[in-house]
Coordinates of C-alpha atoms in Angstrom, one line a residue:
Chain A
X1 CA 50.1 110.8 89.6
X2 CA 48.2 108.7 92.1
X3 CA 48.4 109.4 95.8
X4 CA 48.8 105.7 96.6
X5 CA 51.8 105.4 94.2
X6 CA 53.5 108.3 95.8
X7 CA 53.0 107.0 99.3
X8 CA 54.2 103.5 98.4
X9 CA 57.4 105.0 96.8
X10 CA 58.0 107.2 99.9
X11 CA 57.6 104.1 102.1
X12 CA 60.1 102.2 99.9
X13 CA 62.7 105.0 100.2
X14 CA 62.0 105.2 104.0
X15 CA 62.6 101.4 104.4
X16 CA 65.9 101.5 102.4
X17 CA 67.1 104.5 104.4
X18 CA 66.1 103.0 107.7
X19 CA 68.0 99.9 106.8
X20 CA 71.1 102.0 105.9
X21 CA 70.7 104.0 109.1
X22 CA 70.5 101.0 111.4
X23 CA 73.5 99.3 109.7
X24 CA 75.5 102.5 110.0
X25 CA 75.5 102.2 113.8
X26 CA 77.7 99.1 113.5
X27 CA 80.5 100.9 111.7
X28 CA 83.7 102.1 113.5
X29 CA 84.0 105.7 114.6
X30 CA 85.4 107.6 111.7
X31 CA 83.5 105.5 109.2
X32 CA 80.0 106.1 110.5
X33 CA 79.7 109.9 110.7
X34 CA 78.9 110.6 107.1
X35 CA 76.6 107.5 106.7
X36 CA 74.7 108.6 109.9
X37 CA 74.5 112.2 108.8
X38 CA 73.2 111.3 105.3
X39 CA 70.7 108.6 106.5
X40 CA 69.4 111.0 109.2
X41 CA 68.9 113.8 106.7
X42 CA 67.2 111.5 104.2
X43 CA 64.9 110.2 106.9
X44 CA 63.8 113.7 107.9
X45 CA 63.2 114.7 104.3
X46 CA 61.3 111.6 103.4
X47 CA 59.1 111.9 106.4
X48 CA 58.3 115.4 105.4
X49 CA 57.5 114.2 101.9
X50 CA 55.4 111.4 103.3
X51 CA 53.4 113.9 105.4
X52 CA 52.9 116.1 102.3
X53 CA 51.8 113.1 100.2
X54 CA 49.4 111.8 102.9
X55 CA 47.8 115.2 103.3
X56 CA 47.7 116.0 99.6
X57 CA 45.1 115.1 97.1
X58 CA 45.8 112.9 94.1
X59 CA 46.9 115.0 91.1
X60 CA 45.2 114.7 87.7
X61 CA 47.1 112.6 85.1
X62 CA 47.1 115.4 82.5
X63 CA 48.4 118.9 82.5
X64 CA 51.8 118.1 84.1
X65 CA 54.8 119.7 82.5
X66 CA 57.0 117.4 80.4
X67 CA 60.7 118.2 80.7
X68 CA 64.1 116.7 80.9
X69 CA 63.6 114.3 83.7
X70 CA 59.9 113.4 83.7
X71 CA 58.4 110.5 81.8
X72 CA 55.0 109.3 80.8
X73 CA 52.6 108.9 83.6
X74 CA 49.6 107.7 81.6
X75 CA 50.1 103.9 81.6
X76 CA 49.7 101.7 84.6
X77 CA 52.6 100.0 86.4
X78 CA 51.9 96.4 85.2
X79 CA 53.4 96.7 81.8
X80 CA 56.7 98.4 82.9
X81 CA 57.1 95.8 85.7
X82 CA 56.5 93.0 83.2
X83 CA 59.2 94.5 81.1
X84 CA 61.6 94.3 84.0
X85 CA 60.6 90.7 84.7
X86 CA 61.5 89.9 81.0
X87 CA 64.8 91.7 81.4
X88 CA 65.6 89.5 84.5
X89 CA 65.3 86.7 82.0
X90 CA 68.0 88.4 79.9
X91 CA 70.3 88.5 82.9
X92 CA 69.8 84.8 83.5
X93 CA 70.4 84.0 79.8
X94 CA 73.5 86.2 79.9
X95 CA 74.9 84.3 82.8
X96 CA 74.5 81.0 81.0
X97 CA 75.7 81.8 77.4
X98 CA 77.9 84.3 75.6
X99 CA 76.3 87.8 75.0
X100 CA 76.6 87.2 71.3
X101 CA 74.1 84.4 71.7
X102 CA 72.0 85.9 74.5
X103 CA 71.4 89.3 72.8
X104 CA 69.9 88.1 69.4
X105 CA 68.0 85.2 71.0
X106 CA 66.5 87.3 73.8
X107 CA 65.8 90.3 71.5
X108 CA 63.9 88.0 69.1
X109 CA 61.8 86.3 71.7
X110 CA 61.2 89.5 73.7
X111 CA 60.0 91.4 70.6
X112 CA 58.1 88.6 69.0
X113 CA 56.4 87.1 72.2
X114 CA 56.2 90.1 74.6
X115 CA 56.0 93.2 72.5
X116 CA 54.3 91.4 69.6
X117 CA 56.0 93.3 66.8
X118 CA 55.8 90.4 64.4
X119 CA 58.7 88.2 63.3
X120 CA 60.2 90.5 60.7
X121 CA 61.0 93.5 62.9
X122 CA 62.1 91.1 65.7
X123 CA 64.5 89.3 63.4
X124 CA 65.9 92.4 61.8
X125 CA 66.5 94.1 65.1
X126 CA 68.1 90.9 66.6
X127 CA 70.5 90.5 63.7
X128 CA 71.2 94.2 63.5
X129 CA 72.2 94.1 67.2
X130 CA 74.3 91.0 66.7
X131 CA 76.2 92.8 63.9
X132 CA 76.6 96.0 65.9
X133 CA 77.8 94.3 69.0
X134 CA 80.2 92.0 67.2
X135 CA 81.8 94.9 65.3
X136 CA 81.9 97.2 68.4
X137 CA 83.0 94.9 71.2
X138 CA 84.8 92.1 69.3
X139 CA 86.4 93.8 66.3
X140 CA 86.9 97.4 67.4
X141 CA 87.4 97.1 71.2
X142 CA 88.5 93.4 71.4
X143 CA 86.8 93.2 74.7
X144 CA 86.9 89.4 75.0
X145 CA 83.7 89.4 77.0
Chain B
X1 CA 98.5 126.3 81.4
X2 CA 99.0 127.8 77.9
X3 CA 102.2 125.8 77.5
X4 CA 99.9 122.8 77.1
X5 CA 97.9 124.3 74.2
X6 CA 100.0 123.0 71.3
X7 CA 101.0 119.6 72.7
X8 CA 97.3 118.9 73.5
X9 CA 96.3 120.0 70.0
X10 CA 98.9 117.7 68.4
X11 CA 97.7 114.8 70.5
X12 CA 94.1 115.6 69.7
X13 CA 94.6 115.2 66.0
X14 CA 96.5 112.0 66.3
X15 CA 94.7 109.0 64.8
X16 CA 92.3 107.5 65.9
X17 CA 91.0 110.4 68.1
X18 CA 89.5 112.2 65.1
X19 CA 87.6 109.0 64.2
X20 CA 86.1 108.7 67.7
X21 CA 85.2 112.4 67.6
X22 CA 83.4 111.9 64.4
X23 CA 81.7 108.7 65.7
X24 CA 80.6 110.5 68.8
X25 CA 79.4 113.5 66.8
X26 CA 77.2 111.3 64.5
X27 CA 75.8 109.3 67.5
X28 CA 75.1 112.6 69.2
X29 CA 73.2 113.9 66.2
X30 CA 71.1 110.7 66.0
X31 CA 70.3 110.8 69.7
X32 CA 69.5 114.5 69.5
X33 CA 67.0 113.9 66.7
X34 CA 65.2 111.1 68.6
X35 CA 62.7 112.7 70.9
X36 CA 63.1 111.5 74.5
X37 CA 66.7 110.6 74.1
X38 CA 69.5 113.0 74.7
X39 CA 72.9 113.7 76.1
X40 CA 72.6 111.6 79.2
X41 CA 71.4 108.5 77.3
X42 CA 74.0 108.7 74.6
X43 CA 76.8 109.3 77.1
X44 CA 75.6 106.4 79.3
X45 CA 75.7 104.1 76.3
X46 CA 79.1 105.3 75.1
X47 CA 80.7 105.2 78.6
X48 CA 81.6 101.5 78.5
X49 CA 82.9 101.8 74.9
X50 CA 85.2 104.6 76.1
X51 CA 87.0 102.3 78.6
X52 CA 89.1 100.7 75.9
X53 CA 90.3 104.0 74.5
X54 CA 93.1 106.4 75.4
X55 CA 92.1 109.4 77.6
X56 CA 92.1 111.8 74.6
X57 CA 90.1 109.5 72.4
X58 CA 87.6 108.8 75.2
X59 CA 87.1 112.6 75.8
X60 CA 86.7 113.1 72.0
X61 CA 84.1 110.4 71.8
X62 CA 82.1 111.6 74.8
X63 CA 82.2 115.3 74.2
X64 CA 81.8 114.6 70.5
X65 CA 78.4 113.0 71.3
X66 CA 77.5 115.7 73.7
X67 CA 78.2 118.5 71.3
X68 CA 76.1 117.0 68.6
X69 CA 72.9 116.9 70.7
X70 CA 71.7 120.5 70.9
X71 CA 72.4 121.2 67.2
X72 CA 70.5 118.2 65.9
X73 CA 67.8 118.3 68.6
X74 CA 66.3 121.4 66.9
X75 CA 65.8 119.6 63.5
X76 CA 62.7 117.7 64.8
X77 CA 61.5 120.8 66.6
X78 CA 61.4 122.5 63.2
X79 CA 60.2 119.6 61.0
X80 CA 57.7 117.9 63.3
X81 CA 57.0 120.3 66.2
X82 CA 58.6 117.6 68.4
X83 CA 61.8 118.7 70.2
X84 CA 64.5 116.1 70.0
X85 CA 65.6 117.2 73.4
X86 CA 64.1 119.5 76.0
X87 CA 66.7 122.1 75.3
X88 CA 65.3 122.6 71.8
X89 CA 61.7 123.0 73.0
X90 CA 61.5 126.7 72.5
X91 CA 62.7 126.3 68.9
X92 CA 59.3 124.7 68.1
X93 CA 57.5 128.1 68.7
X94 CA 58.7 129.6 65.5
X95 CA 60.7 126.8 63.8
X96 CA 57.6 124.7 63.1
X97 CA 55.4 127.5 61.8
X98 CA 58.3 128.3 59.4
X99 CA 58.4 124.7 58.3
X100 CA 54.6 124.8 57.6
X101 CA 55.2 127.8 55.5
X102 CA 57.6 125.8 53.4
X103 CA 60.7 127.5 55.0
X104 CA 62.1 124.4 56.8
X105 CA 65.5 124.8 55.1
X106 CA 65.6 128.5 56.1
X107 CA 64.8 127.6 59.7
X108 CA 67.2 124.7 59.9
X109 CA 70.0 126.8 58.3
X110 CA 69.5 129.5 60.9
X111 CA 69.3 127.0 63.7
X112 CA 72.5 125.2 62.7
X113 CA 74.4 128.5 62.2
X114 CA 73.2 130.0 65.5
X115 CA 74.1 126.7 67.2
X116 CA 77.6 126.6 65.9
X117 CA 78.4 130.3 66.5
X118 CA 76.7 130.2 69.9
X119 CA 78.9 127.2 70.9
X120 CA 82.0 129.1 69.8
X121 CA 80.9 132.1 71.9
X122 CA 80.6 129.8 74.9
X123 CA 84.0 128.3 74.3
X124 CA 85.6 131.7 74.0
X125 CA 84.2 132.7 77.4
X126 CA 85.3 129.4 78.9
X127 CA 88.9 129.9 77.6
X128 CA 88.9 133.4 79.0
X129 CA 87.8 132.3 82.5
X130 CA 90.0 129.3 82.9
X131 CA 93.2 131.2 83.9
X132 CA 91.3 133.2 86.4
X133 CA 89.7 130.0 87.7
X134 CA 93.2 128.6 88.4
X135 CA 93.9 131.4 90.8
X136 CA 90.6 130.9 92.5
X137 CA 91.3 127.2 93.0
X138 CA 94.7 127.9 94.6
X139 CA 93.0 129.8 97.4
X140 CA 90.8 126.8 98.2
X141 CA 91.5 124.0 100.8
X142 CA 89.6 121.0 102.2
X143 CA 86.6 123.0 103.9
X144 CA 86.1 125.0 100.7
X145 CA 86.2 121.9 98.5
X146 CA 83.7 120.2 100.8
X147 CA 81.4 123.3 100.9
X148 CA 81.7 123.7 97.1
X149 CA 80.6 120.1 96.5
X150 CA 77.7 120.5 98.9
X151 CA 76.7 123.7 97.2
X152 CA 76.9 122.1 93.8
X153 CA 74.7 119.2 95.0
X154 CA 72.2 121.5 96.6
X155 CA 71.9 123.8 93.6
X156 CA 71.2 120.9 91.4
X157 CA 68.7 119.5 93.9
X158 CA 66.9 122.8 94.2
X159 CA 66.6 123.7 90.6
X160 CA 66.1 120.3 89.1
X161 CA 62.7 119.0 87.9
X162 CA 59.9 118.8 90.5
X163 CA 59.7 120.1 94.1
X164 CA 62.7 121.3 96.1
X165 CA 62.0 118.6 98.7
X166 CA 62.1 115.8 96.2
X167 CA 65.3 117.2 94.6
X168 CA 66.9 117.3 98.1
X169 CA 65.7 113.7 98.8
X170 CA 67.2 112.6 95.5
X171 CA 70.5 114.4 96.2
X172 CA 71.0 113.1 99.8
X173 CA 69.8 109.6 98.9
X174 CA 72.6 109.7 96.2
X175 CA 75.1 110.8 98.8
X176 CA 73.9 107.9 101.0
X177 CA 74.5 105.4 98.2
X178 CA 77.9 107.0 97.6
X179 CA 79.0 105.7 101.1
X180 CA 78.6 102.1 99.9
X181 CA 82.0 100.3 99.8
X182 CA 85.4 101.1 101.3
X183 CA 85.6 104.2 103.5
X184 CA 88.3 106.4 101.7
X185 CA 90.0 107.2 105.0
X186 CA 89.6 104.2 107.4
X187 CA 89.2 101.5 104.8
X188 CA 86.2 99.9 106.6
X189 CA 83.8 98.2 104.2
X190 CA 80.3 99.6 104.5
X191 CA 76.8 98.5 103.3
X192 CA 78.0 95.6 101.2
X193 CA 75.6 93.1 102.9
X194 CA 78.1 90.4 102.2
X195 CA 78.2 91.0 98.5
X196 CA 81.9 91.3 97.4
X197 CA 80.8 93.1 94.3
X198 CA 80.0 96.2 96.4
X199 CA 83.3 96.4 98.1
X200 CA 84.5 99.1 95.7
X201 CA 81.2 100.9 95.9
X202 CA 78.5 101.4 93.3
X203 CA 80.0 101.6 89.8
X204 CA 78.9 104.8 88.0
X205 CA 78.4 103.2 84.6
X206 CA 75.7 100.6 85.4
X207 CA 74.0 103.2 87.6
X208 CA 73.9 105.8 84.8
X209 CA 72.8 103.3 82.2
X210 CA 70.0 102.2 84.5
X211 CA 68.8 105.6 85.6
X212 CA 68.8 107.1 82.1
X213 CA 68.9 104.6 79.2
X214 CA 66.9 101.7 80.7
X215 CA 64.2 103.9 82.3
X216 CA 63.8 105.9 79.0
X217 CA 63.6 102.7 76.9
X218 CA 60.9 101.3 79.2
X219 CA 59.0 104.5 78.9
X220 CA 59.2 104.3 75.1
X221 CA 57.9 100.7 75.2
X222 CA 55.1 101.6 77.6
X223 CA 53.8 104.3 75.3
X224 CA 53.8 101.9 72.3
X225 CA 53.8 104.6 69.7
X226 CA 56.0 106.2 67.1
X227 CA 58.8 108.3 68.5
X228 CA 57.4 111.3 66.6
X229 CA 54.4 111.8 64.4
X230 CA 55.0 110.6 60.9
X231 CA 55.5 113.4 58.4
X232 CA 56.8 113.8 54.9
X233 CA 60.3 115.3 54.8
X234 CA 60.1 117.4 51.7
X235 CA 61.9 120.5 50.7
X236 CA 63.9 120.3 53.9
X237 CA 67.0 122.0 52.5
X238 CA 65.3 124.9 50.6
X239 CA 66.5 128.3 51.6
X240 CA 69.2 126.9 53.9
X241 CA 72.0 129.4 52.9
X242 CA 69.7 132.3 53.6
X243 CA 69.1 130.7 57.0
X244 CA 72.8 130.3 57.7
X245 CA 73.3 134.0 57.2
X246 CA 70.3 135.0 59.4
X247 CA 72.2 135.1 62.8
X248 CA 74.5 137.7 61.2
X249 CA 71.6 139.8 60.1
X250 CA 70.3 139.7 63.7
X251 CA 73.8 139.9 65.3
X252 CA 72.7 141.8 68.5
X253 CA 70.1 139.2 69.3
X254 CA 72.6 136.4 68.6
X255 CA 75.1 137.9 71.0
X256 CA 72.5 138.5 73.7
X257 CA 71.2 135.0 73.4
X258 CA 74.7 133.5 73.6
X259 CA 75.4 135.5 76.7
X260 CA 72.2 134.2 78.3
X261 CA 73.1 130.6 77.4
X262 CA 76.7 130.9 78.7
X263 CA 75.5 132.4 82.1
X264 CA 72.9 129.6 82.4
X265 CA 75.5 127.0 81.6
X266 CA 77.9 128.4 84.3
X267 CA 75.2 127.9 87.0
X268 CA 75.4 124.2 87.8
X269 CA 72.4 122.1 86.9
X270 CA 70.2 124.7 85.2
X271 CA 70.8 123.3 81.7
X272 CA 69.7 123.9 78.2
X273 CA 66.0 123.6 78.7
X274 CA 66.1 126.8 80.8
X275 CA 68.6 128.5 78.5
X276 CA 66.5 128.2 75.4
X277 CA 63.3 129.4 77.0
X278 CA 65.1 132.4 78.7
X279 CA 66.8 133.3 75.4
X280 CA 63.5 133.1 73.5
X281 CA 61.8 135.3 76.2
X282 CA 64.5 138.0 75.9
X283 CA 64.2 137.8 72.1
X284 CA 60.5 138.6 72.4
X285 CA 61.0 141.3 75.1
X286 CA 63.7 143.1 73.2
X287 CA 62.1 143.0 69.8
X288 CA 60.5 146.2 68.4
X289 CA 58.1 144.2 66.2
X290 CA 56.7 141.3 68.3
X291 CA 53.8 140.5 66.0
X292 CA 55.4 137.6 64.1
X293 CA 56.7 135.7 67.2
X294 CA 54.9 132.3 67.4
X295 CA 53.9 132.6 63.7
X296 CA 57.2 131.9 62.1
X297 CA 59.8 134.6 63.1
X298 CA 63.4 133.6 62.4
X299 CA 64.5 135.5 65.5
X300 CA 62.5 132.9 67.5
X301 CA 64.8 130.2 66.1
X302 CA 68.1 132.1 66.4
X303 CA 67.7 133.0 70.1
X304 CA 67.1 129.6 71.6
X305 CA 69.5 127.8 69.4
X306 CA 72.4 130.2 70.1
X307 CA 71.7 129.9 73.8
X308 CA 71.4 126.1 74.1
X309 CA 74.8 125.6 72.4
X310 CA 76.5 128.5 74.2
X311 CA 75.5 126.8 77.5
X312 CA 77.9 123.9 76.9
X313 CA 80.9 126.1 77.1
X314 CA 79.5 127.7 80.1
X315 CA 78.8 124.4 81.8
X316 CA 82.4 123.4 81.4
X317 CA 83.4 126.5 83.6
X318 CA 82.2 125.0 86.9
X319 CA 83.1 121.5 85.7
X320 CA 86.7 122.3 85.0
X321 CA 87.4 125.0 87.6
X322 CA 85.5 123.6 90.6
X323 CA 84.8 120.0 89.7
X324 CA 81.0 120.7 90.0
X325 CA 79.2 119.3 87.0
X326 CA 77.4 122.1 85.1
X327 CA 74.9 119.6 83.7
X328 CA 74.1 115.9 83.9
X329 CA 76.2 115.3 80.8
X330 CA 79.1 117.0 82.6
X331 CA 78.5 114.7 85.6
X332 CA 78.8 111.7 83.3
X333 CA 81.9 113.1 81.8
X334 CA 83.5 113.6 85.2
X335 CA 82.5 110.0 86.0
X336 CA 84.3 108.9 82.9
X337 CA 87.4 110.8 84.0
X338 CA 87.5 108.8 87.3
X339 CA 87.7 105.6 85.2
X340 CA 90.9 106.9 83.8
X341 CA 92.2 107.7 87.3
X342 CA 91.7 111.4 86.8
X343 CA 90.1 112.8 89.9
X344 CA 87.5 115.4 89.0
X345 CA 87.7 118.4 91.2
X346 CA 89.3 121.7 91.6
X347 CA 92.8 120.2 91.2
X348 CA 92.1 119.0 87.7
X349 CA 93.1 122.2 85.9
X350 CA 96.2 122.5 88.1
X351 CA 97.4 118.9 87.8
X352 CA 96.1 117.9 84.4
X353 CA 95.6 121.1 82.4
X354 CA 95.9 119.1 79.1
X355 CA 92.7 117.3 79.9
X356 CA 90.9 120.6 80.3
X357 CA 92.3 121.9 77.0
X358 CA 91.4 118.6 75.2
X359 CA 87.8 119.1 76.4
X360 CA 87.7 122.5 74.9
X361 CA 89.1 121.2 71.6
X362 CA 86.6 118.4 71.6
X363 CA 83.7 120.7 72.3
X364 CA 84.7 123.1 69.5
X365 CA 85.3 120.3 67.0
X366 CA 82.1 118.4 67.9
X367 CA 80.1 121.5 67.2
X368 CA 81.7 122.0 63.8
X369 CA 81.1 118.3 63.0
X370 CA 77.5 118.5 64.2
X371 CA 76.8 121.6 62.0
X372 CA 78.3 120.1 58.9
X373 CA 76.8 116.6 59.3
X374 CA 73.4 118.0 60.2
X375 CA 73.4 120.1 57.0
X376 CA 74.3 117.0 54.9
X377 CA 72.1 114.5 56.7
X378 CA 69.1 116.5 57.8
X379 CA 66.6 114.8 55.5
X380 CA 67.5 111.2 56.0
X381 CA 68.1 111.7 59.8
X382 CA 64.6 113.2 60.1
X383 CA 63.1 109.9 58.9
X384 CA 64.5 108.2 62.1
X385 CA 61.8 109.9 64.1
X386 CA 59.2 107.7 62.4
X387 CA 60.6 104.5 63.9
X388 CA 58.3 103.0 66.4
X389 CA 59.2 103.0 70.1
X390 CA 58.5 99.3 70.1
X391 CA 61.3 98.8 67.6
X392 CA 63.9 101.2 68.9
X393 CA 63.4 100.6 72.6
X394 CA 64.6 96.9 72.6
X395 CA 67.7 98.0 70.7
X396 CA 68.4 100.7 73.3
X397 CA 67.8 98.2 76.1
X398 CA 70.2 95.6 74.7
X399 CA 72.9 98.1 73.9
X400 CA 72.6 99.6 77.4
X401 CA 72.6 96.3 79.2
X402 CA 75.5 94.9 77.2
X403 CA 77.2 98.2 77.7
X404 CA 76.9 97.7 81.5
X405 CA 78.2 94.1 81.1
X406 CA 81.1 95.3 79.0
X407 CA 82.4 97.5 81.9
X408 CA 84.1 94.5 83.6
X409 CA 82.4 91.5 82.0
X410 CA 80.3 91.0 85.2
X411 CA 76.6 90.0 85.1
X412 CA 76.3 91.9 88.5
X413 CA 76.7 95.1 86.5
X414 CA 73.7 94.2 84.5
X415 CA 71.8 93.5 87.7
X416 CA 72.7 97.0 89.0
X417 CA 71.7 98.6 85.7
X418 CA 68.3 96.9 86.0
X419 CA 67.8 97.8 89.7
X420 CA 68.6 101.5 88.9
X421 CA 66.5 101.3 85.7
X422 CA 63.5 100.4 87.9
X423 CA 64.4 103.0 90.5
X424 CA 64.9 105.7 87.8
X425 CA 61.7 104.8 86.1
X426 CA 59.8 105.1 89.4
X427 CA 61.6 108.2 90.4
X428 CA 60.9 110.0 87.2
X429 CA 57.3 108.9 87.0
X430 CA 56.7 110.1 90.6
X431 CA 58.4 113.5 90.1
X432 CA 61.8 112.8 91.6
X433 CA 64.6 113.9 89.3
X434 CA 67.4 111.3 89.1
X435 CA 69.9 114.1 88.2
X436 CA 70.7 115.1 91.8
X437 CA 71.1 111.5 92.7
X438 CA 73.7 110.8 90.0
X439 CA 75.6 114.1 90.8
X440 CA 75.7 113.2 94.5
X441 CA 77.1 109.8 93.6
X442 CA 79.8 111.5 91.5
X443 CA 80.6 114.1 94.2
X444 CA 80.3 111.6 97.1
X445 CA 83.9 110.6 97.3
X446 CA 85.1 114.3 97.0
X447 CA 82.7 115.2 99.8
X448 CA 83.7 112.4 102.1
X449 CA 87.5 112.8 101.7
X450 CA 87.4 116.6 102.2
X451 CA 85.0 116.2 105.2
X452 CA 87.5 113.9 106.9
X453 CA 90.5 115.9 105.9
X454 CA 88.9 119.0 107.3
X455 CA 88.2 117.3 110.6
X456 CA 91.7 115.8 110.8
X457 CA 93.7 118.9 109.9
X458 CA 91.6 122.0 110.7
X459 CA 88.7 120.9 112.9
X460 CA 85.0 121.1 112.3
X461 CA 84.9 124.8 113.1
X462 CA 86.9 125.6 110.0
X463 CA 83.7 124.9 107.9
X464 CA 82.4 128.2 109.2
X465 CA 85.4 130.2 110.3
X466 CA 87.2 130.3 107.0
X467 CA 85.7 133.2 105.0
X468 CA 85.3 131.4 101.6
X469 CA 83.9 128.3 103.2
X470 CA 81.5 130.4 105.3
X471 CA 80.3 132.3 102.2
X472 CA 79.7 129.0 100.4
X473 CA 77.8 127.7 103.3
X474 CA 75.6 130.8 103.5
X475 CA 74.9 130.7 99.8
X476 CA 74.0 127.0 100.0
X477 CA 71.6 127.6 102.9
X478 CA 70.0 130.6 101.2
X479 CA 69.5 128.5 98.0
X480 CA 67.6 125.9 99.9
X481 CA 65.7 128.1 102.3
X482 CA 64.6 130.9 100.0
X483 CA 62.7 128.9 97.3
X484 CA 61.1 126.8 100.0
X485 CA 60.1 129.9 102.0
X486 CA 58.6 131.5 98.9
X487 CA 56.6 128.3 98.1
X488 CA 55.4 128.1 101.7
X489 CA 54.4 131.8 101.6
X490 CA 52.4 131.1 98.4
X491 CA 50.8 128.1 100.1
X492 CA 52.1 125.7 97.5
X493 CA 53.2 122.9 99.8
X494 CA 51.4 120.0 98.1
X495 CA 54.3 119.3 95.7

């Protein structure tokens, strides 16, 4: 994993924790003890991690253990981020139309245009999902979403 | 407690609970077979579905899915040298060589048999320990509950993937996020930043879906490859019966491995991935003839498989007795209980013993279902592994996000799932385990309530003046300090 990536992530966690810590001072006594205690502890721990990451050398991409929690570290960050941008599109679509329309439409466009699977897999997955969701949420659970 | 055994059994077999148990079991088998997907993902996906069910049916669905994972996860280990889950990784060492020798059915039979009887062993231990646990719980009060939750959180942080420091950051960061929303004592609203949605705090379901299902799906998409290497599934069932009998021919090894698995399960957060390697290690160490290990020795299949199923019964011990999740799956289960207004924690087996008993039934039944269904469906299920990540990941993404949406019909839940999907992806890629974060989020309320109750009723000094609380505090401190000290002594501080 790249040194820069680790430092950027440490700084992100630091910024979030600092925000939480500053806001915690505005709470009433009785409500602020635990927030102050947790933010203070996280701040110390992240600063330690940041020092370690700043001093440490970049680790090679290969040779790391693959276990329960870790995921691939070979690809860059661009493609995963683009994925999330597409998924924001799904959220927008979901807020405009029913999920029974949003899911097949988004899945087809996402697979066909972004993942470039071809129209057949895109169509079959879209229709399969529509069927699955209709049966699960409408017929079985009667969720009325 | 035993007065609840029969009524709970009657309720457990009332329709539609068996159907949901079967459904959960089959989904667990499918997720167990798919490499990269496991208990956390299937439970995260099923959690929203469980909301519309009765308590018993929901438990049956969730534990049904959980019980199926370790049994089926070994099938791909044996057939493709690709463990369906990390807890089946050690099965590859001898399972795959056996498959290459044309003995896949033999290996799969042994694996399924060892899994089923290993699970039963773990459940027997759990049942024996529950009445004792009840007495232990009665001697606990607010400071002990607080210290116990802190200890559980710390254990998981220390022993989870990556460095101790990163595990602790993840755990305390989770605890910080758990303070979002109403203060349980004063009622003051905290950290909502004007967003009404956050008044009740972060909902567990969208967070879980994001951290586990969304981040995993994005990883599958990023890799753009088949979920496992394509391979012909031929003669998969040959020699199966001989394999089923194999654990009985190596009974001593089977019992030792089940004990290893159960003990590992009882220690919160260690999990099946450790259990199967430790059991494999003890199988090699205790064998007189070690020459065939790694080349296709059936003992190398029996040991890890017995251990990784026995650990589920063990993991229910801290979950039910102390309310400390024994694994991430147990954390999700405890989260599901809160949705049914059942407060996870030490009072669970005192106030709602039928829930604990139902969990035991569900775990036993799910393992039997997993064994039978795996035997029947092994060949067609193995073909699932040839599906490309680019085909299956969009389906996982949509099911997870709509699952988050189905929680309350709120688009905000989908937003939270995406935010935590991104956070989970980054965390896992940079060596931070999301498991301590989610467990802290689950234990957060328990910690805060008992913290306040201790201060109000006994004073801060009671954390260290009451003997049990002090012992728990010292154990927690030792668990954090000793591994760090050892690493510093070795000069390994760069993690």
